[in-house]
Amino acid sequence: MTRTVDAAVIPDHDADGFEVESVELEEPRSKEVRIDVEYAGVCHTDWHAVEGDLPSRHYPTVGGHEGAGVVTEVGEGVDHVDVGDRVVTVWVPGCGRCDQCVRGNQHLCVNGGSNLTRGPQPDGTFRMRQGDADVGQYLLLGTFATETVVSADAVVPVPDDLPLDVASIVGCGVATGFGSVAYRADVDPNDTVVVIGAGNVGLNAVRGAVQAGAGRIVASDPLANKREMARQFGATDVVDPTDADPAAVVADLTDGAGADVTVFTVGVGSGELIGEAYQTLGERGELIVTATSPDDHIDVPPLDLYLTEKSIKGCLYGGTSPRRSVSEIVDMYLDGRYDLETLISRTYALSDVNEAYRNLLDGEDVHSVLRC
């Protein structure tokens, strides 16, 4: 039996934004749940599906991969959540059986990860339709909707005292930024950590550096409001890259030693920018790359890589199972050790999704949420 829901749809490859339309939603099948989505996070990644940097392989598709709401129906075989549970969505539904899941790397699940941008659910069938047309769900979720049906492996239960607008932003950018330093990087006490890009992911990388015990945390961003927020989140120093070379500033701050860890968190990277981030590193420094890039190479001198023993690490979803990072971040928030409210610049109606993205892309908002 189907139900009609409102959703922000990317109609085709040539779309210049979202269209809020009615979509038919099926009931959940085996090991799936239906969620009444209360809030969805406005993350830059969904705009990649509009612009084509990380497109869906099926259009039309419903955007949204950060979300929080209440489970309203469960399919057969679901045993870790029940109707009435409050949940956060995560966009890699770890199968629990593949080699990476068994090792605790749910974010690298061979089965869940291979389906992310296809459009249908992991079994190859769709839960959303418009007339005779199948409608995809971006990153298997489609949280820009009043309701959605997703794999039960793509939801994490959260405590009743966690506000759902706050909960909605934890499942992607917050977990990615925090984990990039707390889990993926090798940070020793008093190390120097540099964060290139102080948007949502970057601010949480700063917070991860604080958690890891970094002694100096340098945040680089061209926008003054984001540099100021980076200080609020724990940065000891900030750089305006339009005014000074971050590599030169870091060298000066460290008496020539350079950074132990640099995290590249620019919304859309490039080989050139990643190469510039590499230049901030000292010997045996690590460059952690969280951002996608349309380029097919990185501008890094091989001889320098060899002589200095620097390393470059990709970082998907913060480098660990999102269940682990989401649970840890929620616990820190509830204990008063992690400020998440400050990250939410504004709350928009679902119908104002394009305005929310304009303000995000213009730098007015660090992160915002949709009230679905």
PDB file of C-alpha atoms in Angstrom, residues 13 16 25 53 64 96 123 126 177 187 200-201 203-204 228 244 287 352:
ATOM      1  CA  HIS A  13      20.830  15.678 -14.863  1.00  0.00           C
ATOM      2  CA  ASP A  16      19.572  23.734 -11.325  1.00  0.00           C
ATOM      3  CA  LEU A  25       5.977   6.040  -1.028  1.00  0.00           C
ATOM      4  CA  ASP A  53      30.181  16.437  -8.858  1.00  0.00           C
ATOM      5  CA  GLY A  64      18.799  14.380   1.494  1.00  0.00           C
ATOM      6  CA  GLY A  96      27.527  -6.814   8.899  1.00  0.00           C
ATOM      7  CA  ASP A 123      17.918  -4.979  -3.393  1.00  0.00           C
ATOM      8  CA  PHE A 126      12.494   1.444  -5.640  1.00  0.00           C
ATOM      9  CA  GLY A 177      34.744  16.064  10.398  1.00  0.00           C
ATOM     10  CA  VAL A 187      47.393  12.611  16.509  1.00  0.00           C
ATOM     11  CA  ASN A 200      30.570  22.219   8.763  1.00  0.00           C
ATOM     12  CA  VAL A 201      33.057  19.378   8.222  1.00  0.00           C
ATOM     13  CA  LEU A 203      34.565  22.916  12.278  1.00  0.00           C
ATOM     14  CA  ASN A 204      33.979  19.381  13.447  1.00  0.00           C
ATOM     15  CA  GLU A 228      35.547  33.091  14.151  1.00  0.00           C
ATOM     16  CA  ALA A 244      48.446  34.774   3.540  1.00  0.00           C
ATOM     17  CA  LEU A 287      47.257  14.784   4.900  1.00  0.00           C
ATOM     18  CA  ASP A 352      12.514  26.622   1.035  1.00  0.00           C
TER      19      ASP A 352
END
